[in-house]
Structures are given as structure tokens and as C-alpha cells.
Tab-separated table of C-alpha atoms and ligand atoms in Angstrom:
chain	number	residue	atom	x	y	z
C	1	MET	CA	0.000	0.000	0.000
C	2	VAL	CA	1.106	3.554	-0.713
C	3	SER	CA	-0.157	6.459	1.339
C	4	VAL	CA	0.438	10.147	0.581
C	5	SER	CA	-0.955	13.401	1.887
C	6	ALA	CA	-1.405	16.849	0.309
C	7	PRO	CA	-2.082	20.180	2.035
C	8	GLY	CA	-4.937	22.632	1.693
C	9	LYS	CA	-4.275	26.297	0.914
C	10	LEU	CA	-5.004	29.863	1.836
C	11	MET	CA	-4.881	32.652	-0.714
C	12	ILE	CA	-2.821	35.503	0.762
C	13	PHE	CA	-2.870	38.050	-2.103
C	14	GLY	CA	-4.260	38.210	-5.625
C	15	GLU	CA	-7.485	36.186	-5.810
C	16	HIS	CA	-9.596	36.741	-8.943
C	17	ALA	CA	-6.807	38.719	-10.645
C	18	VAL	CA	-4.884	35.414	-10.871
C	19	VAL	CA	-7.664	34.016	-13.074
C	20	TYR	CA	-6.725	36.728	-15.628
C	21	GLY	CA	-2.995	35.993	-15.674
C	22	HIS	CA	-1.748	38.157	-12.792
C	23	PRO	CA	0.421	36.786	-9.972
C	24	CYS	CA	-0.938	35.745	-6.587
C	25	VAL	CA	0.618	34.685	-3.276
C	26	VAL	CA	-0.663	31.418	-1.808
C	27	THR	CA	0.405	29.424	1.231
C	28	ALA	CA	-0.107	25.719	1.983
C	29	VAL	CA	-1.830	24.986	5.299
C	30	GLY	CA	-1.205	22.228	7.822
C	31	GLU	CA	-4.617	20.638	7.213
C	32	ARG	CA	-4.116	17.689	4.864
C	33	VAL	CA	-5.964	15.174	2.725
C	34	THR	CA	-4.561	11.637	2.862
C	35	VAL	CA	-4.994	9.111	0.069
C	36	SER	CA	-3.925	5.485	0.088
C	37	VAL	CA	-3.902	3.075	-2.821
C	38	GLU	CA	-3.769	-0.715	-2.700
C	39	LYS	CA	-4.417	-3.566	-5.127
C	40	THR	CA	-7.547	-5.724	-4.868
C	41	ASP	CA	-8.155	-9.132	-6.433
C	42	ASP	CA	-11.581	-8.647	-7.975
C	43	GLY	CA	-10.562	-6.260	-10.769
C	44	ARG	CA	-12.880	-3.455	-9.577
C	45	VAL	CA	-11.891	0.100	-8.683
C	46	ILE	CA	-13.334	0.884	-5.258
C	47	ILE	CA	-13.345	4.435	-3.895
C	48	GLU	CA	-13.755	4.787	-0.159
C	49	ALA	CA	-14.124	8.468	0.639
C	50	PRO	CA	-16.279	8.782	3.766
C	51	LYS	CA	-15.612	12.503	4.262
C	52	VAL	CA	-15.984	13.531	0.615
C	53	LYS	CA	-19.516	14.482	-0.485
C	54	ASN	CA	-18.669	14.376	-4.157
C	55	THR	CA	-16.173	11.834	-5.461
C	56	THR	CA	-15.993	13.361	-8.977
C	57	PHE	CA	-12.463	14.721	-8.422
C	58	VAL	CA	-11.248	11.321	-7.205
C	59	GLU	CA	-12.856	9.527	-10.166
C	60	GLU	CA	-11.502	12.028	-12.707
C	61	ALA	CA	-8.004	11.897	-11.139
C	62	ILE	CA	-7.989	8.088	-11.457
C	63	ARG	CA	-9.083	8.400	-15.119
C	64	GLN	CA	-6.403	11.012	-15.894
C	65	ALA	CA	-3.658	9.040	-14.114
C	66	LYS	CA	-4.520	5.835	-15.996
C	67	THR	CA	-4.356	7.570	-19.375
C	68	HIS	CA	-1.277	9.681	-18.612
C	69	TRP	CA	0.852	6.913	-17.118
C	70	ASN	CA	-0.597	4.065	-19.203
C	71	ILE	CA	-1.780	2.208	-16.128
C	72	PRO	CA	-3.387	-1.119	-17.085
C	73	ASP	CA	-6.896	-1.987	-15.844
C	74	CYS	CA	-6.645	-3.721	-12.472
C	75	GLY	CA	-8.421	-3.930	-9.130
C	76	LEU	CA	-7.674	-0.953	-6.893
C	77	ARG	CA	-8.914	0.408	-3.606
C	78	VAL	CA	-8.457	4.202	-3.268
C	79	THR	CA	-9.177	5.471	0.231
C	80	THR	CA	-9.274	9.141	1.210
C	81	ASP	CA	-9.311	10.858	4.576
C	82	SER	CA	-8.878	14.438	5.648
C	83	THR	CA	-8.101	16.527	8.715
C	84	PHE	CA	-10.297	19.428	7.639
C	85	SER	CA	-13.849	20.238	6.730
C	86	SER	CA	-14.489	20.941	3.049
C	87	GLN	CA	-16.642	23.869	4.295
C	88	TYR	CA	-13.730	26.213	5.024
C	89	GLY	CA	-12.594	26.750	1.441
C	90	PHE	CA	-9.129	25.318	2.084
C	91	GLY	CA	-9.158	23.634	-1.321
C	92	SER	CA	-9.965	20.060	-0.339
C	93	SER	CA	-10.890	19.166	-3.951
C	94	SER	CA	-7.468	20.216	-5.275
C	95	ALA	CA	-5.677	18.554	-2.360
C	96	VAL	CA	-7.528	15.273	-2.925
C	97	THR	CA	-6.855	15.475	-6.680
C	98	VAL	CA	-3.114	15.962	-6.157
C	99	ALA	CA	-2.961	13.259	-3.488
C	100	VAL	CA	-4.801	10.681	-5.649
C	101	LEU	CA	-2.545	11.398	-8.646
C	102	ASP	CA	0.646	11.231	-6.583
C	103	ALA	CA	-0.443	8.068	-4.756
C	104	LEU	CA	-1.144	6.337	-8.099
C	105	ARG	CA	2.147	7.621	-9.547
C	106	ARG	CA	4.079	6.143	-6.640
C	107	PHE	CA	2.046	2.936	-6.537
C	108	PHE	CA	2.815	2.247	-10.220
C	109	GLU	CA	6.405	3.486	-9.777
C	110	LYS	CA	6.257	6.322	-12.302
C	111	LYS	CA	8.980	8.979	-12.306
C	112	GLU	CA	8.709	11.981	-10.006
C	113	ASN	CA	8.239	15.327	-11.737
C	114	LYS	CA	6.367	17.970	-9.803
C	115	LYS	CA	5.469	20.124	-12.799
C	116	GLU	CA	4.027	17.089	-14.590
C	117	LEU	CA	2.024	16.237	-11.474
C	118	PHE	CA	0.766	19.822	-11.261
C	119	ASP	CA	-0.205	19.904	-14.974
C	120	LEU	CA	-2.165	16.688	-14.582
C	121	ALA	CA	-3.896	17.956	-11.432
C	122	TYR	CA	-4.813	21.240	-13.119
C	123	LYS	CA	-6.173	19.355	-16.135
C	124	THR	CA	-8.272	17.172	-13.790
C	125	ILE	CA	-9.642	20.199	-11.922
C	126	LEU	CA	-10.549	22.010	-15.156
C	127	ALA	CA	-12.234	18.856	-16.468
C	128	VAL	CA	-14.429	18.733	-13.360
C	129	GLN	CA	-15.214	22.372	-12.574
C	130	GLY	CA	-14.355	24.209	-15.791
C	131	VAL	CA	-12.821	27.304	-14.152
C	132	GLY	CA	-9.907	28.230	-11.891
C	133	SER	CA	-6.309	29.378	-11.971
C	134	GLY	CA	-4.812	26.193	-10.484
C	135	PHE	CA	-3.184	28.067	-7.564
C	136	ASP	CA	-4.666	25.592	-5.098
C	137	ALA	CA	-3.179	22.626	-6.977
C	138	ALA	CA	0.223	24.396	-6.964
C	139	ALA	CA	0.036	24.814	-3.176
C	140	ALA	CA	-0.920	21.146	-2.825
C	141	VAL	CA	2.012	20.013	-5.013
C	142	TRP	CA	4.848	22.297	-3.861
C	143	GLY	CA	3.707	23.475	-0.425
C	144	GLY	CA	5.381	26.426	1.307
C	145	THR	CA	4.343	29.904	0.228
C	146	LEU	CA	4.392	30.578	-3.514
C	147	LEU	CA	4.211	33.411	-5.989
C	148	TYR	CA	2.061	31.842	-8.693
C	149	LYS	CA	0.639	32.637	-12.124
C	150	LYS	CA	-2.229	30.772	-13.804
C	151	GLY	CA	-1.307	27.391	-15.258
C	152	GLY	CA	1.993	27.395	-13.336
C	153	VAL	CA	3.741	29.722	-15.836
C	154	LEU	CA	5.302	31.404	-12.808
C	155	LEU	CA	6.150	29.456	-9.696
C	156	GLU	CA	8.466	30.850	-7.106
C	157	ALA	CA	8.864	29.650	-3.531
C	158	LEU	CA	9.039	32.586	-1.112
C	159	LYS	CA	12.154	32.588	1.037
C	160	ILE	CA	10.776	32.746	4.534
C	161	SER	CA	11.900	31.005	7.665
C	162	GLY	CA	9.075	29.960	9.956
C	163	GLN	CA	5.456	30.923	9.644
C	164	LEU	CA	3.541	33.922	8.347
C	165	PRO	CA	1.995	35.632	11.419
C	166	LEU	CA	-1.546	34.983	10.198
C	167	ILE	CA	-4.879	34.580	11.946
C	168	VAL	CA	-7.645	32.790	10.058
C	169	GLY	CA	-11.329	33.450	10.670
C	170	TYR	CA	-14.214	31.434	9.207
C	171	THR	CA	-17.465	33.256	8.461
C	172	GLY	CA	-19.647	30.172	8.810
C	173	VAL	CA	-20.870	30.743	5.229
C	174	LYS	CA	-19.863	28.311	2.479
C	175	ALA	CA	-18.933	30.104	-0.739
C	176	ASP	CA	-19.444	28.613	-4.180
C	177	THR	CA	-16.137	29.465	-5.875
C	178	ALA	CA	-17.097	28.459	-9.435
C	179	THR	CA	-20.277	30.590	-9.327
C	180	ILE	CA	-18.443	33.638	-7.952
C	181	VAL	CA	-15.661	33.291	-10.550
C	182	ARG	CA	-18.328	33.205	-13.290
C	183	GLU	CA	-20.097	36.267	-11.818
C	184	VAL	CA	-16.808	38.163	-11.829
C	185	ALA	CA	-16.269	37.078	-15.452
C	186	ASP	CA	-19.727	38.458	-16.350
C	187	LYS	CA	-18.853	41.756	-14.688
C	188	ARG	CA	-15.591	41.874	-16.615
C	189	GLY	CA	-17.591	41.327	-19.806
C	190	LYS	CA	-19.711	44.392	-18.953
C	191	PHE	CA	-16.943	46.675	-17.620
C	192	PRO	CA	-13.736	45.391	-19.196
C	193	GLU	CA	-11.585	48.489	-18.685
C	194	LYS	CA	-12.500	49.048	-15.053
C	195	MET	CA	-12.117	45.383	-14.134
C	196	ASP	CA	-8.800	44.967	-15.951
C	197	ARG	CA	-7.457	48.082	-14.234
C	198	ILE	CA	-8.349	46.552	-10.868
C	199	PHE	CA	-6.860	43.145	-11.746
C	200	ASP	CA	-3.694	44.835	-12.915
C	201	ALA	CA	-3.401	46.748	-9.626
C	202	ILE	CA	-4.040	43.572	-7.581
C	203	GLY	CA	-1.332	41.718	-9.541
C	204	LYS	CA	1.235	44.469	-8.878
C	205	LEU	CA	0.298	44.465	-5.242
C	206	ALA	CA	0.797	40.674	-4.983
C	207	ALA	CA	4.288	40.940	-6.492
C	208	ASP	CA	5.112	43.785	-4.114
C	209	ALA	CA	3.752	41.779	-1.161
C	210	LYS	CA	6.056	38.853	-2.024
C	211	GLN	CA	9.045	41.127	-1.549
C	212	LYS	CA	7.743	42.630	1.708
C	213	ILE	CA	7.054	39.164	3.121
C	214	GLU	CA	10.575	37.986	2.242
C	215	GLU	CA	12.028	41.098	3.877
C	216	GLY	CA	9.879	40.449	6.983
C	217	ASP	CA	8.282	43.874	6.557
C	218	TRP	CA	4.951	42.685	7.962
C	219	GLU	CA	3.589	46.136	8.581
C	220	ARG	CA	3.853	47.057	4.900
C	221	ALA	CA	2.557	43.608	3.897
C	222	GLY	CA	-0.449	44.318	6.158
C	223	THR	CA	-1.079	47.651	4.455
C	224	LEU	CA	-0.976	45.875	1.082
C	225	MET	CA	-3.580	43.446	2.436
C	226	ASP	CA	-5.875	46.365	3.213
C	227	PHE	CA	-5.395	47.733	-0.336
C	228	ASN	CA	-6.101	44.293	-1.771
C	229	GLN	CA	-9.315	44.112	0.258
C	230	GLU	CA	-10.426	47.505	-1.108
C	231	TYR	CA	-10.080	46.214	-4.660
C	232	LEU	CA	-11.990	43.041	-3.772
C	233	ARG	CA	-14.772	45.217	-2.343
C	234	ASP	CA	-14.774	47.182	-5.607
C	235	ILE	CA	-15.301	44.066	-7.672
C	236	GLY	CA	-18.166	43.119	-5.350
C	237	VAL	CA	-16.976	39.848	-3.819
C	238	SER	CA	-16.834	40.812	-0.142
C	239	SER	CA	-19.780	40.223	2.209
C	240	ASP	CA	-21.172	41.769	5.399
C	241	LYS	CA	-19.875	38.888	7.508
C	242	LEU	CA	-16.400	39.098	5.984
C	243	GLU	CA	-16.372	42.867	6.561
C	244	MET	CA	-17.394	42.408	10.208
C	245	LEU	CA	-14.504	40.051	10.894
C	246	ILE	CA	-12.023	42.175	8.939
C	247	SER	CA	-13.036	45.304	10.790
C	248	ALA	CA	-12.879	43.511	14.180
C	249	ALA	CA	-9.347	42.296	13.413
C	250	LYS	CA	-8.228	45.756	12.304
C	251	LYS	CA	-9.728	47.466	15.369
C	252	ALA	CA	-7.937	44.982	17.636
C	253	GLY	CA	-4.585	45.940	16.091
C	254	ALA	CA	-3.971	43.805	12.969
C	255	TRP	CA	-1.485	45.239	10.436
C	256	GLY	CA	-3.942	44.313	7.707
C	257	ALA	CA	-6.854	42.002	6.916
C	258	LYS	CA	-8.725	40.739	3.876
C	259	LEU	CA	-10.945	37.985	2.591
C	260	SER	CA	-9.133	34.882	1.353
C	261	GLY	CA	-10.402	32.987	-1.699
C	262	ALA	CA	-13.375	33.675	-3.921
C	263	GLY	CA	-15.223	35.824	-1.375
C	264	GLY	CA	-18.921	35.747	-0.506
C	265	GLY	CA	-18.070	33.712	2.638
C	266	ASP	CA	-15.444	31.104	3.577
C	267	CYS	CA	-12.443	32.627	5.398
C	268	MET	CA	-10.738	35.953	6.058
C	269	ILE	CA	-7.153	36.408	7.160
C	270	ALA	CA	-5.427	38.989	9.349
C	271	LEU	CA	-1.709	39.692	9.553
C	272	ALA	CA	-0.624	40.754	13.026
C	273	SER	CA	2.193	40.886	15.511
C	274	ARG	CA	2.196	37.696	17.663
C	275	ASP	CA	1.593	39.634	20.894
C	276	LYS	CA	-1.723	40.881	19.478
C	277	HIS	CA	-2.995	37.490	18.284
C	278	ASP	CA	-5.031	36.669	21.408
C	279	ALA	CA	-6.808	40.041	21.442
C	280	ILE	CA	-7.544	39.829	17.705
C	281	LYS	CA	-8.844	36.276	17.955
C	282	LYS	CA	-11.188	37.354	20.764
C	283	ALA	CA	-12.423	40.342	18.729
C	284	MET	CA	-13.070	38.129	15.700
C	285	THR	CA	-14.934	35.570	17.818
C	286	ASP	CA	-17.017	38.342	19.443
C	287	ALA	CA	-17.868	39.527	15.914
C	288	GLY	CA	-19.378	36.098	15.188
C	289	GLY	CA	-16.424	34.447	13.470
C	290	GLN	CA	-14.772	31.101	14.165
C	291	VAL	CA	-11.005	31.285	14.575
C	292	LEU	CA	-9.262	28.379	12.818
C	293	GLU	CA	-5.904	27.346	14.248
C	294	VAL	CA	-3.980	26.373	11.132
C	295	VAL	CA	-0.269	26.446	10.423
C	296	ASN	CA	0.886	27.880	7.106
C	297	CYS	CA	3.941	27.288	4.840
C	298	ALA	CA	3.218	23.556	5.208
C	299	PRO	CA	5.013	20.942	3.058
C	300	GLY	CA	3.501	19.959	-0.288
C	301	VAL	CA	2.359	16.493	-1.303
C	302	GLN	CA	4.505	13.845	0.322
C	303	MET	CA	4.606	10.228	1.199
C	304	ASP	CA	3.384	9.841	4.753
C	305	THR	CA	6.776	8.514	5.803
C	306	THR	CA	8.882	11.466	4.520
C	307	ASP	CA	10.532	13.357	7.375
C	308	ASP	CA	8.898	11.199	9.970
C	309	GLN	CA	8.320	13.586	12.873
C	310	SER	CA	8.601	10.775	15.423
C	311	GLU	CA	12.194	9.726	14.542
C	312	LEU	CA	14.464	10.033	17.590
C	313	PHE	CA	17.376	12.490	17.412
C	314	VAL	CA	20.345	12.607	19.793
C	315	VAL	CA	20.262	15.666	22.085
C	316	VAL	CA	23.700	16.874	23.281
C	317	ASP	CA	25.347	19.699	25.253
C	318	LYS	CA	27.992	22.046	23.859
C	319	ASN	CA	30.714	19.436	24.560
C	320	ASP	CA	28.740	16.874	22.500
C	321	THR	CA	27.879	14.819	25.599
C	322	VAL	CA	24.606	12.928	25.078
C	323	LEU	CA	21.786	14.330	27.226
C	324	GLY	CA	18.952	12.204	25.862
C	325	TYR	CA	16.708	11.627	22.840
C	326	LYS	CA	13.924	13.775	21.410
C	327	THR	CA	11.772	13.459	18.291
C	328	ARG	CA	12.468	15.328	15.048
C	329	GLY	CA	9.290	17.358	15.666
C	330	GLU	CA	10.442	18.386	19.165
C	331	CYS	CA	14.003	19.244	18.057
C	332	HIS	CA	12.781	21.361	15.149
C	333	ALA	CA	10.412	23.295	17.382
C	334	ASP	CA	12.893	24.152	20.159
C	335	LYS	CA	16.322	25.644	19.519
C	336	THR	CA	17.518	24.827	23.045
C	337	LEU	CA	17.455	21.128	22.072
C	338	MET	CA	20.853	20.946	20.367
C	339	HIS	CA	20.942	17.700	18.393
C	340	ARG	CA	23.522	15.817	16.323
C	341	GLY	CA	23.585	16.552	12.610
C	342	ILE	CA	25.882	15.526	9.776
C	343	GLY	CA	27.087	17.154	6.569
C	344	LEU	CA	29.219	15.952	3.672
C	345	LEU	CA	30.883	18.106	1.025
C	346	VAL	CA	31.700	16.112	-2.119
C	347	PHE	CA	34.339	17.603	-4.437
C	348	ASP	CA	35.310	16.509	-7.937
C	349	ARG	CA	38.950	16.260	-9.075
C	350	THR	CA	38.935	19.868	-10.339
C	351	GLY	CA	37.846	21.128	-6.918
C	352	ARG	CA	34.206	21.886	-7.771
C	353	VAL	CA	31.744	21.258	-4.963
C	354	LEU	CA	28.543	19.244	-5.304
C	355	LEU	CA	25.421	20.884	-3.848
C	356	GLN	CA	21.884	19.535	-3.619
C	357	LYS	CA	18.633	21.429	-4.043
C	358	ARG	CA	16.343	20.389	-1.206
C	359	SER	CA	12.984	19.072	-2.277
C	360	MET	CA	9.953	21.333	-1.776
C	361	THR	CA	8.498	18.662	0.516
C	362	LYS	CA	11.228	18.990	3.168
C	363	ASP	CA	9.987	20.252	6.527
C	364	THR	CA	12.841	22.776	6.784
C	365	ARG	CA	14.384	25.004	4.043
C	366	PRO	CA	12.408	23.577	1.075
C	367	GLY	CA	13.883	24.664	-2.281
C	368	TYR	CA	17.215	25.815	-0.765
C	369	TRP	CA	20.604	24.554	-1.952
C	370	SER	CA	22.512	22.707	0.733
C	371	THR	CA	25.526	20.528	1.530
C	372	SER	CA	26.102	17.548	-0.852
C	373	VAL	CA	24.599	15.290	1.807
C	374	GLY	CA	23.019	16.283	5.093
C	375	GLY	CA	20.922	14.786	7.813
C	376	HIS	CA	20.666	13.826	11.431
C	377	VAL	CA	22.182	11.217	13.665
C	378	MET	CA	19.477	8.827	14.848
C	379	LYS	CA	19.314	7.190	18.252
C	380	GLY	CA	21.818	4.289	18.313
C	381	GLU	CA	24.014	5.655	15.485
C	382	THR	CA	27.508	7.199	15.420
C	383	TYR	CA	28.249	10.258	13.272
C	384	GLU	CA	30.150	7.996	10.843
C	385	GLN	CA	27.291	5.511	10.522
C	386	ALA	CA	24.789	8.313	10.000
C	387	ILE	CA	26.750	10.026	7.210
C	388	ALA	CA	27.385	6.701	5.434
C	389	ARG	CA	23.642	5.941	5.573
C	390	GLU	CA	22.659	9.391	4.298
C	391	ALA	CA	25.235	9.343	1.458
C	392	LYS	CA	23.781	6.060	0.269
C	393	GLU	CA	20.151	7.198	0.696
C	394	GLU	CA	20.533	10.673	-0.798
C	395	LEU	CA	23.124	10.193	-3.570
C	396	GLY	CA	23.476	6.432	-3.897
C	397	ILE	CA	27.233	6.590	-3.135
C	398	ASP	CA	29.522	4.653	-0.832
C	399	VAL	CA	32.852	6.549	-0.557
C	400	PRO	CA	35.655	7.006	1.962
C	401	MET	CA	35.051	10.211	3.942
C	402	LYS	CA	37.211	12.350	6.228
C	403	LEU	CA	35.881	14.114	9.308
C	404	TYR	CA	36.774	17.760	8.691
C	405	LYS	CA	35.332	19.434	11.768
C	406	LYS	CA	32.597	19.280	14.384
C	407	HIS	CA	30.842	22.594	15.027
C	408	ILE	CA	27.612	24.155	16.281
C	409	ILE	CA	25.161	25.587	13.716
C	410	ARG	CA	22.416	27.886	14.991
C	411	TYR	CA	19.356	28.202	12.715
C	412	PRO	CA	16.469	30.569	13.523
C	413	GLY	CA	14.427	27.685	14.971
C	414	GLU	CA	16.895	24.868	15.751
C	415	THR	CA	20.468	24.203	16.864
C	416	GLU	CA	22.715	21.418	15.560
C	417	MET	CA	26.031	19.950	16.609
C	418	GLU	CA	27.198	19.134	13.105
C	419	ALA	CA	30.013	16.792	12.077
C	420	LEU	CA	31.250	17.964	8.667
C	421	PHE	CA	32.847	15.326	6.408
C	422	THR	CA	34.540	15.695	3.012
C	423	ALA	CA	35.000	13.245	0.128
C	424	THR	CA	36.070	13.147	-3.512
C	425	HIS	CA	33.700	11.581	-6.023
C	426	GLU	CA	32.887	12.233	-9.688
C	427	GLY	CA	29.473	10.567	-9.831
C	428	PRO	CA	27.221	9.205	-11.151
C	429	PHE	CA	24.831	10.203	-8.396
C	430	HIS	CA	21.460	8.544	-8.034
C	431	SER	CA	19.722	11.251	-6.079
C	432	ASN	CA	16.700	10.458	-3.987
C	433	THR	CA	13.854	12.420	-5.601
C	434	GLU	CA	11.819	12.299	-2.356
C	435	GLU	CA	14.387	14.543	-0.693
C	436	ILE	CA	16.320	16.225	-3.506
C	437	ASP	CA	15.139	18.137	-6.562
C	438	GLU	CA	18.572	18.395	-8.241
C	439	VAL	CA	22.334	17.937	-7.615
C	440	LYS	CA	25.008	19.994	-9.364
C	441	PHE	CA	28.759	20.701	-9.211
C	442	PHE	CA	29.712	24.384	-8.781
C	443	SER	CA	33.108	26.016	-9.238
C	444	LYS	CA	33.987	28.832	-6.810
C	445	GLU	CA	33.245	31.447	-9.497
C	446	GLU	CA	29.900	29.908	-10.530
C	447	LEU	CA	28.727	29.716	-6.929
C	448	SER	CA	29.771	33.256	-5.987
C	449	SER	CA	28.037	34.686	-9.040
C	450	ALA	CA	24.816	32.656	-8.432
C	451	ILE	CA	24.753	33.925	-4.826
C	452	THR	CA	25.395	37.549	-5.853
C	453	THR	CA	22.679	37.528	-8.532
C	454	GLY	CA	20.233	35.825	-6.128
C	455	THR	CA	19.558	32.959	-8.566
C	456	ILE	CA	20.083	30.435	-5.791
C	457	HIS	CA	19.572	30.505	-2.038
C	458	LEU	CA	21.852	28.567	0.282
C	459	THR	CA	21.031	27.087	3.675
C	460	GLU	CA	22.859	28.536	6.671
C	461	ALA	CA	24.664	25.200	7.076
C	462	VAL	CA	26.157	25.072	3.584
C	463	LEU	CA	27.202	28.725	3.762
C	464	LEU	CA	29.025	28.070	7.009
C	465	ASN	CA	30.495	24.779	5.763
C	466	LEU	CA	31.812	26.335	2.550
C	467	GLN	CA	33.410	29.119	4.572
C	468	VAL	CA	34.898	26.605	7.023
C	469	VAL	CA	36.623	24.674	4.197
C	470	GLY	CA	37.726	27.933	2.500
C	471	PHE	CA	35.522	27.522	-0.604
C	472	LEU	CA	33.687	30.830	-0.086
V	1	MEV	C1	-10.600	31.123	-5.188
V	1	MEV	O1	-10.136	30.533	-3.987
V	1	MEV	C2	-9.584	32.008	-5.816
V	1	MEV	C3	-9.963	32.558	-7.183
V	1	MEV	O2	-8.895	33.401	-7.612
V	1	MEV	C4	-10.216	31.473	-8.194
V	1	MEV	C5	-8.930	30.795	-8.700
V	1	MEV	O3	-7.868	31.376	-8.683
V	1	MEV	O4	-9.056	29.652	-9.180
V	1	MEV	C6	-11.200	33.401	-7.061
């Protein structure tokens, strides 16, 4: 059996305008849809989806997957489950579509390619509901927070560490996205110039917001949210209930607030300093809203075993004396729990260094370039055993390695005692596509220029490691 899960989404900036080709900012939420696939003997395809009212997306996804990957007719049981109500507008249909496609892809051992998976999911969604920009499928596939353009012609992961300081309020009213999108299209037919001017302004604002979010300029990002809400009011998609919650959040001190999604109901979001969250949540509840506790910047579709949060890490003091064992989830949520990590820098004979681009499904630093091999020491392992295991798992190599140095690396949310190893190897590398999007050798000049032009982003660990060995 294969089991995968995909996240829901929240639109942060740019709804409606994205349908007309402008960029939007979307974040994946911690609420997930899980799909498992197993073979049955009787040749029938059985869908067990107790929490899904309408199984059309599941059925269409199975049809699309069979055609696309040439899957022969056979007996299958496809089971879905979800941690969230489809009422909230978190995009459960897109999440279930992506999860079904990815579960079938893995079950029939088809190659991993996120863009291909996205294209297939978008095709499935359009076949079922006829309209939409596909932003929700992008969030379900890649996770994190994305700058996105319709059809995936632009896809950029925002560089943020940690969470967006968001509060989510549900109006209690279910919105019908497809109907609202069609109403907006009718309005655009009647007032093309006015509507296109508004969409254009919303698109610019979304691109601007991406930059402010990456800079951590939340106050300005909040102001942009307020502007975005004004435009959404102008196109007529807000509602009294949404306005009540938005105004309550603003009065209680939010930097900005707006509806999230098609409008007419579903959810609103407020951006606010953490110390104001309790007061804002109370104000929104008093105004008749339901506060939803959801994390954002969640990982995209992944096998349920990837980055198992219950794995036991080795917790140490600054002299590397073992203090005890804590789970991955605990260590990544508390920077006082220094734990053992490992890194390997692989060089070729000309002195170029091999870096890996972390998969978008990683729980930390998705999409960043990092050390050739990296990971954690598990309970019962030595540093040497751990790095040998990771080198085999991540790159498919078994090479002699030298311990270069042991040092402490402090990330914004976690602290590692890292043993850095070096090795020489020319490849081939069989990189693990679960964990790594790409591996590539860089000369000193290539790497410095890519960093200066901002075409790649490095993890703190690889930056430090490359400085330690004198490469940067
Ligand atoms: C709905 O959540 C967001 C819209 O922009 C529609 C879409 O992008 O598919 C209104």
C-alpha cells in the first residue's frame, strides 16, 4: 500500500486577478488530505471516501492518471481521509486530486516530476469544474508559500523562515467558488476596462507583497492586504460577515486584513504581531467568526513517511555529551534542544563542490541549496554511521570520507552539533527524488556569481560549511 498526503491552501494576495494571468501569493496549510492506494483481487476500482460528499475529483483523477501513465486496468482500492472540513474553502478538492494522482504515480512506480504532477492535477480540476487558476493545486504540489501565475507559468517559492503571522477566521458561510468566478467574469464582460485596471493593480500588489514578506516587513505587507481588500470590495466579492470580521481584526490591532479565496463567505485572514494574536482572535470571535488554528507554509504532497516527525534524534550539550533523545518534531520546534547533525561536502577532481537542491516537501528550508549530503544522527548511530547511511540514501554513493570538523550551527528555529565530512567523487549520483530536486557541481566562481545575482539561495549550514573549508 502507498499512502500520501497533500495540504490545503489559503490565498494571501491576488485572488480573482490570478484568473486573468496576474500573480498571486498562496500558502499551503497544515490541514491535509490523505490518500492510500492498494491492489484488490476482484478487478474493480473501489473508492472509499467517507468525508468527501462528491467523489468526482477522485474519479476524474484516477481516469487522468490511468491515461497519462498508461496504467493497465486492475483492481484498486483508493481510500481518502482528511483533517479538515471541506466547508472552510481550504481547497480540499485540489488537495484530494493531487494526493490521488501522486499516490497512483508512486504505486505504479512512475517517475517523479512535480510540474508534470501539477499539470495533470490542473487538467483534472478544469475537467471537473471548468474554471480556476490552479493556484490551489500548486500549493498542494509544492507546499510552502508561492508566488504563482495561472497554469503554473510562474512558480516561485518565497524565502521565509518559519510561519507567516496569520490569523484565520471562518465566516460560517460556504462560498461557491465556481459561481463567484463566473459572476466576476460576467462583470468583466460588462466593464472590461475598469475590471482589468483593478486586476492589474491587484497583480502588482501581490508581487510587491512577495518582496515585503521575504524582507519580513509585515507592517507594509499588512497595508498591502488592506489595499487588496479595497479592490476586492470594488469588484463586489466581499460580504457583510467578511467585513465584520475584517473590521474587528483591524480594530484589535492587525497590520492588515482581507478575505481569502473567492469571497462571498469562507475565510478571512489577518496579519498581526504575535503579541496581538489573542486580542484579535477574541475580537473576531465576538464579531461572530470562528477562529481556525492552522499552520501555514506547510510541506507539499509527500509520502506519509517522509521526514517522519517521530524519529528520535540525539540531544547533546555544547561538549557533544549525550543528554537524551527527542523526536524530530520536538528538536525542530525548540532551539535549546541541540541535536547531532551531519554534513558531507563532495568535491570533484577539479575542486568543484557538489550541492543539492532540497525538495519542496522537506519540513525545513524547502527549495534551498545545501551541503552535498546532510541529515541527522538517529538514536543508536555514530556520526560515521549516519553520514554513510545518508550518502547512500541521498546520492546512492559509498565513498571514503574524512571528518573535517565538528561545530555548532544555529538556525532561527533549531540548533545542531554538526560533524562535517569531506570526500572526492565524480558521480554518477542517483539522487533520492523524495528529498532532492537536483544535484550539481559548482566552481567557486559559478557559486559566488549565483549567490550575488540571487539565482540560488543557500542554507545557513552550507554557507558556514563552505566558509569553514575555505571555498567561499
Ligand atoms: C478562489 O479561492 C480564488 C480565485 O482566484 C479562483 C482561482 O484562482 O481559481 C477566485
